Amino acid sequence: MSTDAREPQAIYEADSSFIDTLNKYRERILSVCTEHLHKPVRVHTTHGQHHEGIIVHIDAYHIYLQLPPGHSRALIPGPYGYPPYNPYYNNVILPLALFDLLAISLLL
């Protein structure tokens, strides 16, 4: 049996200064989100979207916004999905990647 033990060819490798910049950005946004945990905010993403909600959780890669009732990004099934559609359900959480965040505004 012949085993061809070639190393995989890298097609992309991030520059170390780029990685350092990303890690600094992540630490900064984690700090801001931690400071404003359980407060109403408006979040703008690098994709041009904006969402309003309350920051309810933060981990190393995401923030989690609790959206207001009836929000168009609600991630619950429609009237024929499982579980059955409940118009009174209002505990919708939207996870957002830290690296997609452009701005966070505190809503007073």
CSV table of C-alpha atoms in Angstrom, one decimal:
chain,number,residue,atom,x,y,z
A,1,MET,CA,0.0,0.0,0.0
A,2,SER,CA,1.3,3.4,-1.0
A,3,THR,CA,0.6,6.3,1.3
A,4,ASP,CA,1.0,9.7,-0.1
A,5,ALA,CA,1.8,11.9,2.9
A,6,ARG,CA,1.8,15.3,1.3
A,7,GLU,CA,1.1,18.3,3.4
A,8,PRO,CA,-2.1,20.2,2.5
A,9,GLN,CA,-1.3,23.3,0.5
A,10,ALA,CA,-2.4,26.5,2.3
A,11,ILE,CA,-4.5,28.8,0.1
A,12,TYR,CA,-4.9,31.6,2.8
A,13,GLU,CA,-3.2,32.5,6.0
A,14,ALA,CA,-4.1,35.6,8.0
A,15,ASP,CA,-1.3,38.0,8.7
A,16,SER,CA,-0.3,38.1,12.4
A,17,SER,CA,-1.0,41.8,12.7
A,18,PHE,CA,-4.5,41.3,11.3
A,19,ILE,CA,-5.1,38.6,14.0
A,20,ASP,CA,-3.8,41.0,16.7
A,21,THR,CA,-6.2,43.7,15.5
A,22,LEU,CA,-9.2,41.3,15.5
A,23,ASN,CA,-8.4,40.1,19.0
A,24,LYS,CA,-8.1,43.7,20.2
A,25,TYR,CA,-11.5,44.5,18.5
A,26,ARG,CA,-13.1,41.5,20.1
A,27,GLU,CA,-11.8,42.4,23.6
A,28,ARG,CA,-13.1,46.0,23.2
A,29,ILE,CA,-16.6,45.0,22.1
A,30,LEU,CA,-16.8,42.4,24.9
A,31,SER,CA,-15.9,45.1,27.4
A,32,VAL,CA,-18.6,47.5,26.0
A,33,CYS,CA,-21.2,44.8,25.9
A,34,THR,CA,-20.4,43.6,29.4
A,35,GLU,CA,-20.7,47.2,30.7
A,36,HIS,CA,-24.2,47.4,29.1
A,37,LEU,CA,-25.5,44.0,29.8
A,38,HIS,CA,-29.3,44.0,30.5
A,39,LYS,CA,-29.7,47.4,28.9
A,40,PRO,CA,-31.7,48.4,25.8
A,41,VAL,CA,-29.4,49.0,22.8
A,42,ARG,CA,-29.5,49.6,19.1
A,43,VAL,CA,-26.9,47.5,17.2
A,44,HIS,CA,-25.7,48.3,13.7
A,45,THR,CA,-23.9,45.6,11.8
A,46,THR,CA,-21.3,45.8,9.1
A,47,HIS,CA,-23.9,44.4,6.7
A,48,GLY,CA,-26.1,47.5,7.1
A,49,GLN,CA,-28.7,45.9,9.4
A,50,HIS,CA,-29.8,47.4,12.7
A,51,HIS,CA,-31.6,45.7,15.6
A,52,GLU,CA,-33.0,47.0,18.9
A,53,GLY,CA,-33.2,44.9,21.9
A,54,ILE,CA,-31.7,44.2,25.3
A,55,ILE,CA,-28.3,42.5,25.7
A,56,VAL,CA,-29.1,39.4,27.7
A,57,HIS,CA,-25.9,37.4,27.2
A,58,ILE,CA,-22.3,37.6,25.9
A,59,ASP,CA,-19.8,35.0,25.1
A,60,ALA,CA,-16.4,35.0,23.3
A,61,TYR,CA,-18.0,35.2,19.8
A,62,HIS,CA,-21.6,36.5,20.1
A,63,ILE,CA,-23.8,38.9,21.8
A,64,TYR,CA,-27.4,37.9,22.4
A,65,LEU,CA,-30.2,40.4,22.0
A,66,GLN,CA,-33.7,39.8,23.4
A,67,LEU,CA,-35.9,41.4,20.7
A,68,PRO,CA,-39.2,43.2,21.3
A,69,PRO,CA,-42.4,41.3,20.7
A,70,GLY,CA,-43.4,41.2,17.0
A,71,HIS,CA,-39.8,41.8,15.7
A,72,SER,CA,-39.4,40.9,12.0
A,73,ARG,CA,-36.3,38.8,12.7
A,74,ALA,CA,-38.1,36.5,15.2
A,75,LEU,CA,-36.6,33.1,14.9
A,76,ILE,CA,-39.7,31.1,15.6
A,77,PRO,CA,-41.6,28.8,13.2
A,78,GLY,CA,-44.7,30.0,11.4
A,79,PRO,CA,-48.3,29.0,12.1
A,80,TYR,CA,-47.8,25.5,10.8
A,81,GLY,CA,-44.4,24.8,12.3
A,82,TYR,CA,-43.4,22.9,15.4
A,83,PRO,CA,-43.9,24.1,18.1
A,84,PRO,CA,-47.3,25.6,17.3
A,85,TYR,CA,-47.3,29.3,16.6
A,86,ASN,CA,-48.0,31.4,19.6
A,87,PRO,CA,-48.7,35.1,19.0
A,88,TYR,CA,-48.0,35.8,22.7
A,89,TYR,CA,-44.5,34.4,22.6
A,90,ASN,CA,-42.1,37.2,23.1
A,91,ASN,CA,-38.9,35.8,24.4
A,92,VAL,CA,-37.0,35.9,21.1
A,93,ILE,CA,-33.2,36.0,21.3
A,94,LEU,CA,-31.1,37.0,18.3
A,95,PRO,CA,-27.4,36.0,18.4
A,96,LEU,CA,-25.1,38.4,16.6
A,97,ALA,CA,-21.4,37.7,15.8
A,98,LEU,CA,-19.0,40.1,17.5
A,99,PHE,CA,-17.0,40.6,14.2
A,100,ASP,CA,-20.2,41.8,12.4
A,101,LEU,CA,-20.8,44.7,14.8
A,102,LEU,CA,-20.2,48.2,13.6
A,103,ALA,CA,-21.8,50.3,16.3
A,104,ILE,CA,-23.8,49.9,19.5
A,105,SER,CA,-26.0,52.8,20.8
A,106,LEU,CA,-27.5,52.9,24.3
A,107,LEU,CA,-31.3,53.5,24.1
A,108,LEU,CA,-32.5,55.7,27.0
